[in-house]
PDB file of C-alpha atoms in Angstrom:
ATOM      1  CA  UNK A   1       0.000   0.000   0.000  1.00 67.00           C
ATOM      2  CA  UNK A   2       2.819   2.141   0.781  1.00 71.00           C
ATOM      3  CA  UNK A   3       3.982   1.906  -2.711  1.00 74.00           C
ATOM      4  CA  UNK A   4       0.615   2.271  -4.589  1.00 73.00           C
ATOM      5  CA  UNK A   5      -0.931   4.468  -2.833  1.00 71.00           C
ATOM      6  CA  UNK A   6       1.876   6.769  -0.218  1.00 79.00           C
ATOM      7  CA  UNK A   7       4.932   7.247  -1.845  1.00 83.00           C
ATOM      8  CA  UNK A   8       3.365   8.176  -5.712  1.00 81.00           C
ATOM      9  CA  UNK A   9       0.799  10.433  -3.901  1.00 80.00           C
ATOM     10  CA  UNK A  10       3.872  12.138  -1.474  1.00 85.00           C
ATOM     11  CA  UNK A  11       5.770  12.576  -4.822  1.00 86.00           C
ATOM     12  CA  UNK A  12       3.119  14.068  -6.739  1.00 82.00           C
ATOM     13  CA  UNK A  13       2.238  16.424  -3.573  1.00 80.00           C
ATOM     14  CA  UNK A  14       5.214  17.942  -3.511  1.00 84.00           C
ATOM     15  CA  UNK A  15       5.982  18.215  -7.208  1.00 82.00           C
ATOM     16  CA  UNK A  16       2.267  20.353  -7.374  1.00 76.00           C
ATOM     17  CA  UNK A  17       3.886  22.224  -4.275  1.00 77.00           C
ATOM     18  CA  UNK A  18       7.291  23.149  -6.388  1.00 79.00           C
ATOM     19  CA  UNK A  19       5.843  23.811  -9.356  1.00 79.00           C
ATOM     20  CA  UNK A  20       2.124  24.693  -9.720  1.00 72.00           C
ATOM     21  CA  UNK A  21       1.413  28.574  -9.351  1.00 71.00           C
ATOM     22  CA  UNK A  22      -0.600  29.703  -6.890  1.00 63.00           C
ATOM     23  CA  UNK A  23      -2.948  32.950  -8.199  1.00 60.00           C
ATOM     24  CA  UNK A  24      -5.848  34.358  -5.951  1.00 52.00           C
ATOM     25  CA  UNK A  25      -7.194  37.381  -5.461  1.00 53.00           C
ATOM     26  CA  UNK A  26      -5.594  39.897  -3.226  1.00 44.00           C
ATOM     27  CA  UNK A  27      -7.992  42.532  -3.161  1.00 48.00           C
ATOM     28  CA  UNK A  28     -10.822  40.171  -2.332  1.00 47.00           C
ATOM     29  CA  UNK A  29      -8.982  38.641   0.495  1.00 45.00           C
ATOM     30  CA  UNK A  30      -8.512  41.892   1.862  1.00 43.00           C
ATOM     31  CA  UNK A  31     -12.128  43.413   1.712  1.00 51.00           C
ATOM     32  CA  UNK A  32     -13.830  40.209   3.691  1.00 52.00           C
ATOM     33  CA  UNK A  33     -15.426  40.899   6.429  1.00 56.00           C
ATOM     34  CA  UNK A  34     -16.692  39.114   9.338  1.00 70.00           C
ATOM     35  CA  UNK A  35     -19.161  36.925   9.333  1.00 75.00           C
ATOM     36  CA  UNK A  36     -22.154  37.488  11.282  1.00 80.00           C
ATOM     37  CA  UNK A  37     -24.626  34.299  12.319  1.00 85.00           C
ATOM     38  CA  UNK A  38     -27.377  35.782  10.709  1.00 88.00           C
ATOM     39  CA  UNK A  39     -25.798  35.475   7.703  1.00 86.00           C
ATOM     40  CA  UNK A  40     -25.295  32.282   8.062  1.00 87.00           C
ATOM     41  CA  UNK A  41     -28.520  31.125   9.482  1.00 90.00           C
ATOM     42  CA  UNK A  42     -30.160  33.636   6.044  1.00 90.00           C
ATOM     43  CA  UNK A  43     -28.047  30.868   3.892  1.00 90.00           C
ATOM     44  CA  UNK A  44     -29.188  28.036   5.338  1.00 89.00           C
ATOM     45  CA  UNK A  45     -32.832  29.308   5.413  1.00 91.00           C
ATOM     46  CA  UNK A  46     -32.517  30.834   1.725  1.00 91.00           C
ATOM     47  CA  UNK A  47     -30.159  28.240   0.149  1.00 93.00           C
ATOM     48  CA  UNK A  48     -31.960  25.038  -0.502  1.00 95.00           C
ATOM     49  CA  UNK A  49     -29.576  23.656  -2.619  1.00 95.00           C
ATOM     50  CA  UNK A  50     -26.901  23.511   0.225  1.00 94.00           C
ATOM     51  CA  UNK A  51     -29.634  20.983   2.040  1.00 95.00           C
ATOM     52  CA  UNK A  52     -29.574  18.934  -1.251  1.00 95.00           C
ATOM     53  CA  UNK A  53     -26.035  18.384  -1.244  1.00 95.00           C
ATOM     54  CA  UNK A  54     -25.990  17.412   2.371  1.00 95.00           C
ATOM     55  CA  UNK A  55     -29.256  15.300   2.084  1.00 95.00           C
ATOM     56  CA  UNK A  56     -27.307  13.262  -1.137  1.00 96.00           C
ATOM     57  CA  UNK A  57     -23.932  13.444   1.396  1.00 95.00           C
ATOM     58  CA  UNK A  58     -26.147  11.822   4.361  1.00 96.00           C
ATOM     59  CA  UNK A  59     -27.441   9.084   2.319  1.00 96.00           C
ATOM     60  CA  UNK A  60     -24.396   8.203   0.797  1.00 95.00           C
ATOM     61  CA  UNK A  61     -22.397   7.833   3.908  1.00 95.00           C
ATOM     62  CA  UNK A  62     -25.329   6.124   5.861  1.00 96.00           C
ATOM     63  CA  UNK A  63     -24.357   3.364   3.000  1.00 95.00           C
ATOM     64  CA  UNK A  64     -21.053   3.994   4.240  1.00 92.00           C
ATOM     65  CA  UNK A  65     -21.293   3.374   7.301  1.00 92.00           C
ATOM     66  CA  UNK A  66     -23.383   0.258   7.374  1.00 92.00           C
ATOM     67  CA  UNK A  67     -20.462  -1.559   5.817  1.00 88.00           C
ATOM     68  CA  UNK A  68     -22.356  -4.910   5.554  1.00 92.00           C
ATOM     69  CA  UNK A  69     -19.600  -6.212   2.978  1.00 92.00           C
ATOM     70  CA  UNK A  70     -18.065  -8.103   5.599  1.00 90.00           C
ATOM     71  CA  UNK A  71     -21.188  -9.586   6.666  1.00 92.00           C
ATOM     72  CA  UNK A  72     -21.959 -10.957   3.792  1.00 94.00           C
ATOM     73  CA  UNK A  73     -18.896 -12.130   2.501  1.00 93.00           C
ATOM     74  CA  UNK A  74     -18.780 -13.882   5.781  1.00 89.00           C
ATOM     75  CA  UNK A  75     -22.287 -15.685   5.399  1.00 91.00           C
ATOM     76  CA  UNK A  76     -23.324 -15.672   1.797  1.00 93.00           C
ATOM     77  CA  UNK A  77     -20.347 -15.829   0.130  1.00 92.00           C
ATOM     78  CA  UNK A  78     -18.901 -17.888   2.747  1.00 88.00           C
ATOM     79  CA  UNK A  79     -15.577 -16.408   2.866  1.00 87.00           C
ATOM     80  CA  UNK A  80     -14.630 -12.869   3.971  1.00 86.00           C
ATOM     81  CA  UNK A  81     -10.827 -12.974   2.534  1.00 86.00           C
ATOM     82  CA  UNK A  82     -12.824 -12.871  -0.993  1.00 88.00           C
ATOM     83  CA  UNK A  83     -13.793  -9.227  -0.622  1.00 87.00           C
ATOM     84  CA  UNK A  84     -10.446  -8.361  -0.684  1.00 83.00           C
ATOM     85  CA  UNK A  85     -10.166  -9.648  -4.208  1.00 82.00           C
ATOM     86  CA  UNK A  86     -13.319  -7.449  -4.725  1.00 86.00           C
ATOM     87  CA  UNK A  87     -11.057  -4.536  -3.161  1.00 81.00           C
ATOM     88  CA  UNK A  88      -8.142  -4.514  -5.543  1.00 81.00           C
ATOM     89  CA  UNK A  89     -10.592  -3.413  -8.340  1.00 81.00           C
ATOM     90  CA  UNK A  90     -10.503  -0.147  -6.851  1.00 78.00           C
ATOM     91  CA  UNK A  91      -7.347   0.699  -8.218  1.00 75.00           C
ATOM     92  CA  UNK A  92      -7.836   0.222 -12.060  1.00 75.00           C
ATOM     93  CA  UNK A  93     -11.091   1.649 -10.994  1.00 73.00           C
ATOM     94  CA  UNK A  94      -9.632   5.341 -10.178  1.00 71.00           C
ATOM     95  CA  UNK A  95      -7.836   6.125 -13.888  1.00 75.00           C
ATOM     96  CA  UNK A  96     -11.771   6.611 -14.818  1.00 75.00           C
ATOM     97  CA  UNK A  97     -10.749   9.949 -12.966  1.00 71.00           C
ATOM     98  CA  UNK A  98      -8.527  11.372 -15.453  1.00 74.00           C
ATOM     99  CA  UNK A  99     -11.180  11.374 -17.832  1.00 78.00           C
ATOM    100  CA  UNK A 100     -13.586  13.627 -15.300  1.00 72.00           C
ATOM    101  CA  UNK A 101     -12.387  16.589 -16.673  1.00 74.00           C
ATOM    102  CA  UNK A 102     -13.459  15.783 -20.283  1.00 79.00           C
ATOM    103  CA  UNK A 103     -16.647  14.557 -18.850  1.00 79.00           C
ATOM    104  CA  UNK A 104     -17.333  17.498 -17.045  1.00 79.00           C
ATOM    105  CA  UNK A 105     -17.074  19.893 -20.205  1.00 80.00           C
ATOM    106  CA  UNK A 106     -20.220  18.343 -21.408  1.00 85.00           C
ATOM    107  CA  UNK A 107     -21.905  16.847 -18.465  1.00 88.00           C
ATOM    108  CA  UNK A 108     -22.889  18.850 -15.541  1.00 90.00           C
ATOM    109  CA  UNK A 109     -21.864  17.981 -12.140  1.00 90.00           C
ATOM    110  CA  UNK A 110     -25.625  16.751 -10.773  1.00 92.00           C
ATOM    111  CA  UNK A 111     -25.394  15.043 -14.102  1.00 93.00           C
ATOM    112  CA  UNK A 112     -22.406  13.042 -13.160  1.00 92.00           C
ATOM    113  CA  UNK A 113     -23.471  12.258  -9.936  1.00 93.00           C
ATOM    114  CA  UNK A 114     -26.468  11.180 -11.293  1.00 94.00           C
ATOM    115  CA  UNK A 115     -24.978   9.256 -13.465  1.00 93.00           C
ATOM    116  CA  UNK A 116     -23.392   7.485 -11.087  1.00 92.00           C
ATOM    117  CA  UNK A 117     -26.046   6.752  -8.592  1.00 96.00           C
ATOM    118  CA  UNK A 118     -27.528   5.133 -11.446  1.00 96.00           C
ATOM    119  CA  UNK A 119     -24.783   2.653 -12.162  1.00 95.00           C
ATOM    120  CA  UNK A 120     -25.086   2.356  -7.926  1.00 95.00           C
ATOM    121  CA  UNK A 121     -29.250   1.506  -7.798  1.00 97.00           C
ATOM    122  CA  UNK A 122     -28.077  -0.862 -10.388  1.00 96.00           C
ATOM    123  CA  UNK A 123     -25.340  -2.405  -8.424  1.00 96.00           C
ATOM    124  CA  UNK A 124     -26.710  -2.934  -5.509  1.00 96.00           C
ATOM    125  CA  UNK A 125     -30.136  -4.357  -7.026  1.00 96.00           C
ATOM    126  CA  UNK A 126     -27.731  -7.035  -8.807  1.00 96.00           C
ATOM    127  CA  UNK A 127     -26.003  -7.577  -5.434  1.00 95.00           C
ATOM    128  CA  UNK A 128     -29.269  -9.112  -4.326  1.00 94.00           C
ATOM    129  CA  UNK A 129     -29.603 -11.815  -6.942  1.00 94.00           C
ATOM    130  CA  UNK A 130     -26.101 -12.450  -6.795  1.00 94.00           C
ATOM    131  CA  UNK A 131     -25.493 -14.954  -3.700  1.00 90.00           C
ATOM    132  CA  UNK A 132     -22.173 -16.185  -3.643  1.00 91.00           C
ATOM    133  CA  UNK A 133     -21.241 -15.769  -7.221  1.00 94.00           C
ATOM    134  CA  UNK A 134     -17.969 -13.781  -7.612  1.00 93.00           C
ATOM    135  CA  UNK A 135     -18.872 -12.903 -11.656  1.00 94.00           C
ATOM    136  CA  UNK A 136     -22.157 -11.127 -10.451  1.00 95.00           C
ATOM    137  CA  UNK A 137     -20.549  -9.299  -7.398  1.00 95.00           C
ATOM    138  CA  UNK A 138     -17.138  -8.616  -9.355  1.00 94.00           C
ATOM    139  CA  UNK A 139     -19.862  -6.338 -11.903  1.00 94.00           C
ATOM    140  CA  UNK A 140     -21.888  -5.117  -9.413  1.00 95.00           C
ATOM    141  CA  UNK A 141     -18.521  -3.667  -7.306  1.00 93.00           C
ATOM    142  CA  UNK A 142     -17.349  -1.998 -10.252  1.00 92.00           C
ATOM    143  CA  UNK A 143     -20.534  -0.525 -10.542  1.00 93.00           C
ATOM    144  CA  UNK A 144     -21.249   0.930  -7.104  1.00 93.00           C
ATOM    145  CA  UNK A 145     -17.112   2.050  -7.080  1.00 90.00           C
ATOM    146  CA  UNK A 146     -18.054   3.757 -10.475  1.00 89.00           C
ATOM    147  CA  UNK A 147     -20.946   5.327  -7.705  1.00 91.00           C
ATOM    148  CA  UNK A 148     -18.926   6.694  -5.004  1.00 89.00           C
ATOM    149  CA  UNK A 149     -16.812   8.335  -7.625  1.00 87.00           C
ATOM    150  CA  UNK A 150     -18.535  11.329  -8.887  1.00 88.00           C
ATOM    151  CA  UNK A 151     -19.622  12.259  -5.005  1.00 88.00           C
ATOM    152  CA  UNK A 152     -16.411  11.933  -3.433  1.00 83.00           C
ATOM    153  CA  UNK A 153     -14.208  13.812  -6.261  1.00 83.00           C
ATOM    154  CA  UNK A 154     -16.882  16.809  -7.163  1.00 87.00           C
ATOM    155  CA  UNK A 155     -17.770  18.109  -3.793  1.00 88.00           C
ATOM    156  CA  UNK A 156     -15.321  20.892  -3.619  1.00 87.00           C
ATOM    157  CA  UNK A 157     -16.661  21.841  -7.089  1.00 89.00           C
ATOM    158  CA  UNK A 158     -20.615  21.942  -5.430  1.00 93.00           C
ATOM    159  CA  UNK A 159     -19.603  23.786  -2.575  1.00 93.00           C
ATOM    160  CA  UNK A 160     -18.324  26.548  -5.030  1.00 92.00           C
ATOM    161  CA  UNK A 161     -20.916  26.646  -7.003  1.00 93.00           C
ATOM    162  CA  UNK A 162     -23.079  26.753  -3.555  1.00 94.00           C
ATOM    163  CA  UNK A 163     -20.817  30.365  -2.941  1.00 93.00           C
ATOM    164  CA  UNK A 164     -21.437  31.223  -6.139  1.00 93.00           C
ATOM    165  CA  UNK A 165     -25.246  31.236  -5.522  1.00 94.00           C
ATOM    166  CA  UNK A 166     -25.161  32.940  -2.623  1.00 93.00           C
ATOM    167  CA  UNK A 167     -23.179  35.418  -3.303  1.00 92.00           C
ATOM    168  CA  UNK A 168     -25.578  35.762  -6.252  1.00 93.00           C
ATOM    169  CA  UNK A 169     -28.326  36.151  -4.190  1.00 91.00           C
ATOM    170  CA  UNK A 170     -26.241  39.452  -2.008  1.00 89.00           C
ATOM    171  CA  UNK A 171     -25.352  36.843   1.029  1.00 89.00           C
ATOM    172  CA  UNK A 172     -21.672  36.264   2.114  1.00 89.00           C
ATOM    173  CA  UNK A 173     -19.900  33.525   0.117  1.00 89.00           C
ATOM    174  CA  UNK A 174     -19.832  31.424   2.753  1.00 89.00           C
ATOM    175  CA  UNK A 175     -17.546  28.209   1.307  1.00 88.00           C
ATOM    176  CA  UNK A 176     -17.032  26.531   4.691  1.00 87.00           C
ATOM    177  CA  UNK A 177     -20.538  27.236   5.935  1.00 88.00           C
ATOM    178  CA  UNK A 178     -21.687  24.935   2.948  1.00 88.00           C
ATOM    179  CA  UNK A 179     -18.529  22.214   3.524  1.00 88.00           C
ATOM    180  CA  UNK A 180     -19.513  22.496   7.835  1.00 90.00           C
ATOM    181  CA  UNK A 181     -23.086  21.525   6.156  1.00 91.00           C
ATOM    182  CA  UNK A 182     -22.156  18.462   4.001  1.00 90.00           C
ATOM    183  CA  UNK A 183     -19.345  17.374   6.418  1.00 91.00           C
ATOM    184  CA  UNK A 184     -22.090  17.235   9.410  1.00 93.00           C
ATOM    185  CA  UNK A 185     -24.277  14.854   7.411  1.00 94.00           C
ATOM    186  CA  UNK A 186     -21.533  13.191   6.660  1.00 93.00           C
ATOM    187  CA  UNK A 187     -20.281  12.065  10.411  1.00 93.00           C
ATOM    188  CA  UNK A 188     -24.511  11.859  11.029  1.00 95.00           C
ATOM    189  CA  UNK A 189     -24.409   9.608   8.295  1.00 94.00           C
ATOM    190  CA  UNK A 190     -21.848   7.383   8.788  1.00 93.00           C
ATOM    191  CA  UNK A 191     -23.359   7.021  12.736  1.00 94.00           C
ATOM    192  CA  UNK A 192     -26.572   6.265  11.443  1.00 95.00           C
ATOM    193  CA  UNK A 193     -25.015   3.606   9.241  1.00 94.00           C
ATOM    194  CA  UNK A 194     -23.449   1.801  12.301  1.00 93.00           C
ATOM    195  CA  UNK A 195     -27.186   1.857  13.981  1.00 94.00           C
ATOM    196  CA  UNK A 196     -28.943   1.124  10.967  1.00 94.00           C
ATOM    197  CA  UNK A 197     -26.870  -2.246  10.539  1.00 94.00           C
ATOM    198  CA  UNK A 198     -27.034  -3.051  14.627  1.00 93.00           C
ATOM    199  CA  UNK A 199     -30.782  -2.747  14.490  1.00 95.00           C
ATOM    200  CA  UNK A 200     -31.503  -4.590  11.638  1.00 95.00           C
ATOM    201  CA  UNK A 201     -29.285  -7.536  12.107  1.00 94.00           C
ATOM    202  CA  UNK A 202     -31.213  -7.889  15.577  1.00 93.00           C
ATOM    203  CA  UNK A 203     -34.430  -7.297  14.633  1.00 94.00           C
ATOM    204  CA  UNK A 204     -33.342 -10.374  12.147  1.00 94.00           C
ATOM    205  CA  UNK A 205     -32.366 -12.617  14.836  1.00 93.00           C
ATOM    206  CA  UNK A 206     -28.769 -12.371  14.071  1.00 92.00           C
ATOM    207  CA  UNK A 207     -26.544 -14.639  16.522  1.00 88.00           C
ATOM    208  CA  UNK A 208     -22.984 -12.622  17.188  1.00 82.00           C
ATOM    209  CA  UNK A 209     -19.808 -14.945  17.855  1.00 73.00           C
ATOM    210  CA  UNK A 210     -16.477 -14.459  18.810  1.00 62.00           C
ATOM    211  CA  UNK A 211     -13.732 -14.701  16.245  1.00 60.00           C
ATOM    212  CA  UNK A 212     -13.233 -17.807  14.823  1.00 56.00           C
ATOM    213  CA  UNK A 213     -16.127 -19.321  16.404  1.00 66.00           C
ATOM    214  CA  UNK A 214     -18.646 -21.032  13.701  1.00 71.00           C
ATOM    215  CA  UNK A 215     -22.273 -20.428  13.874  1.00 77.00           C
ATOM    216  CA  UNK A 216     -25.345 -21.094  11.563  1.00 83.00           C
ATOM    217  CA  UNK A 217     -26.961 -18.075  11.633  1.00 86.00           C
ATOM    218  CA  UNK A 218     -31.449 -17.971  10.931  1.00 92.00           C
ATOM    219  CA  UNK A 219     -32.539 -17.619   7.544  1.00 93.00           C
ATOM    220  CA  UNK A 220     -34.162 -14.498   8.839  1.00 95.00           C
ATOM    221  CA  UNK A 221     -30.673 -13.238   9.422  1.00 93.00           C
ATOM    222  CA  UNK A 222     -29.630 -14.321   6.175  1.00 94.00           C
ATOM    223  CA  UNK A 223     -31.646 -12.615   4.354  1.00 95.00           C
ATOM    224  CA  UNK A 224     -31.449  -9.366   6.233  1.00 96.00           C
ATOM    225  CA  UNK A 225     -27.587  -9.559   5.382  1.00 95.00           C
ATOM    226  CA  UNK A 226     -28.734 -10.089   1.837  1.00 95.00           C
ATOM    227  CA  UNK A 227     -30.477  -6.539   1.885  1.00 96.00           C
ATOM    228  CA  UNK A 228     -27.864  -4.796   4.002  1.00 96.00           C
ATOM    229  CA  UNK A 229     -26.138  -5.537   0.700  1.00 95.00           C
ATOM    230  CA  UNK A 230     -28.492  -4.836  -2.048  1.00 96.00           C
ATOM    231  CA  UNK A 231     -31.891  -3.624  -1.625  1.00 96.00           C
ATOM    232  CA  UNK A 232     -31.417  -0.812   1.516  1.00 96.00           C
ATOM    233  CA  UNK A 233     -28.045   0.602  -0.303  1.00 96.00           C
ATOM    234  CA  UNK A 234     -30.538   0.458  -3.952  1.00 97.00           C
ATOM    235  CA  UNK A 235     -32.831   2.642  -1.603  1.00 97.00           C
ATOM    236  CA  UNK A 236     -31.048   5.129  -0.267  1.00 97.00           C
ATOM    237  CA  UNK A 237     -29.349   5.362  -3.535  1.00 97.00           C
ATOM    238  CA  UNK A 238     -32.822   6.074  -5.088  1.00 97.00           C
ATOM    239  CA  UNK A 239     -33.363   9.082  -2.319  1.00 97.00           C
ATOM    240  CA  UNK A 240     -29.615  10.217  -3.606  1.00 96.00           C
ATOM    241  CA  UNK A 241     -30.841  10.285  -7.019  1.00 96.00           C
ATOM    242  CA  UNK A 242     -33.997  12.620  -6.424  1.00 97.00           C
ATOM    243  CA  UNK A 243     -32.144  14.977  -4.147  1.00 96.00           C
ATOM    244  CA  UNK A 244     -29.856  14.950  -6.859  1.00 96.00           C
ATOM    245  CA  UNK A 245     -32.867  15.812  -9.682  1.00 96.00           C
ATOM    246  CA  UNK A 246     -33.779  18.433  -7.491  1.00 96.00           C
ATOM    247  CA  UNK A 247     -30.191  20.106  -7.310  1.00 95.00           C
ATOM    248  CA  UNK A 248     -29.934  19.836 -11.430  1.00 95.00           C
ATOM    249  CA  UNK A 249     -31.771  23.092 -11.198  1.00 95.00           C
ATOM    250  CA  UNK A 250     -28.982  25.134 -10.058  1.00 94.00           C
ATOM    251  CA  UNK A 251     -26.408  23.725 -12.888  1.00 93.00           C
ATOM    252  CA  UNK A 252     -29.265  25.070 -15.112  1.00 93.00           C
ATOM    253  CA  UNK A 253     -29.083  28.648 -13.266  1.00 93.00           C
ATOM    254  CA  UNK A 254     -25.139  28.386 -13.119  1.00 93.00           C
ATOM    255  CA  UNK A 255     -24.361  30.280 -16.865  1.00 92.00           C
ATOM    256  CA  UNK A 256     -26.517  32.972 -15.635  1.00 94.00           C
ATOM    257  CA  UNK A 257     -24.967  33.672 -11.859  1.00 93.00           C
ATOM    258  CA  UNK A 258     -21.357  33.225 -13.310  1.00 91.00           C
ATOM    259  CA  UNK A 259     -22.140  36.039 -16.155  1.00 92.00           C
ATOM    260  CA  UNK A 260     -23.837  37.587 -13.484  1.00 92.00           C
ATOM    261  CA  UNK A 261     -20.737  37.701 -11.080  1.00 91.00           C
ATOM    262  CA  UNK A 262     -18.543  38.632 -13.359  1.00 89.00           C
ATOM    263  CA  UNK A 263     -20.161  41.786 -14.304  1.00 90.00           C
ATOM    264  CA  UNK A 264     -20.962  42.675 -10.872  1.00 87.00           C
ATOM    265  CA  UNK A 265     -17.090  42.376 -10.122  1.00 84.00           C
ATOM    266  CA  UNK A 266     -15.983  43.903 -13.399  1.00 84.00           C
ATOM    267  CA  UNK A 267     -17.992  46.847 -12.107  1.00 84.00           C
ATOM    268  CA  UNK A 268     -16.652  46.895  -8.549  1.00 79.00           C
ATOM    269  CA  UNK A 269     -13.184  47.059 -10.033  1.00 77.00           C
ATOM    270  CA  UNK A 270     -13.962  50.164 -11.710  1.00 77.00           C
ATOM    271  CA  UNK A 271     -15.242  51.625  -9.085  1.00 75.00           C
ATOM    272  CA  UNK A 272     -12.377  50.829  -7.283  1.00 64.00           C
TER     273      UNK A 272
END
């Protein structure tokens, strides 16, 4: 891992540091101003589009933090060392991100993610009919990887066009108000995740054991481990999609508040 992952990453972190330019604004960094909580609270009350992106963030990590993979490689597959064969997929699976940039000069970003949740609902629905077969899981991982792609890579992209929208609308930018937002769904997602599992898998008559320890667990467990992995994923997924319908609307609107901006802060720097 230390060779895939650390030391290409360390390298390429510190050739960007040498060598990229850094350009920003001075002027702008110098006229912000404080920011009040009514400011904030007028974003979150004005912005829905901010509650969008944390409603798709919540259900996303809720699927996230469920984790039932090892579950059911455990009991349906019968062996839970097989998921890590599932798990090297991953990395051819991440050169589909060099071609996000090509992607995203014709599609917009809720069209990606959409996209995406698509190939997940998919997924996870063949995840259900799959059992222990490694051809029909191998297609549906690639699948729900292809899934997690879009909303883990593009959300510092939302959350500017989120400050692009409000300062459209007069407010404060208000970048980290809108990444606090997502990033508290995020952790409430991921803990709702962990319950979700717990509760199910009880309700289900699930029998815990200690490591090593073999049990045969009720088919009522069974097949609650069998939707932990298919059918409640395909459902949140579903939610992810219509929040993510619902936020298309502001890629629509985004032509107009970027020409919008720009003549707004051409005209500022004249004033100036």
């Amino acid at each position: 891992l230390i060779l895939i992952y650390a030391l290409p990453l360390m390298l390429i972190g510190i050739l960007r540091f040498l060598f990229v330019k850094e350009e920003y604004d001075v002027d702008a960094a110098v006229k912000q101003e404080h920011i009040k909580m009514k400011e904030i609270l007028l974003m979150l009350k004005t912005n829905k589009y901010a509650w969008l992106f944390a409603g798709i963030t919540l259900c996303f990590n809720i699927v996230l933090g469920m984790n039932a993979a090892a579950y059911y490689f455990t009991y349906i597959v019968g062996d839970i060392g097989r998921f890590g064969t599932l798990q090297m997929l991953t990395i051819p699976m991440l050169l589909i991100m060099f071609i996000f940039p090509k992607l995203m000069n014709r599609i917009p970003v809720s069209g990606l993610i959409g996209m995406g949740t698509a190939f997940g609902i998919a997924g996870y629905i063949l995840n259900f009919f799959a059992g222990s077969s490694m051809t029909m899981l191998m297609i549906a991982f690639v699948a729900t990887s292809f899934a997690a792609l879009p909303i883990s890579y593009l959300q510092a992209l939302i959350i500017m066009n989120l400050a692009n929208f409000n300062e459209w609308k007069g407010m404060p930018r208000l970048e980290g108000t809108s990444g606090t937002v997502a990033g508290f769904a995020s952790k409430i997602g991921s803990g709702i995740g962990s319950g979700i599992l717990g509760i199910l898998l009880g309700a289900a008559g699930f029998v815990s054991t200690a490591t090593g320890e073999s049990v045969t667990q009720p088919a009522a467990a069974m097949t609650m481990i069998r939707c932990l992995y298919s059918i409640v994923p395909a459902v949140l997924f579903t939610i992810m999609l219509l929040f993510t319908i619902l936020y298309s609307k502001l890629d629509k609107l985004m032509p107009d508040i970027d020409q919008t901006l720009q003549s707004r802060r051409a005209v500022a720097k004249k004033t100036d």
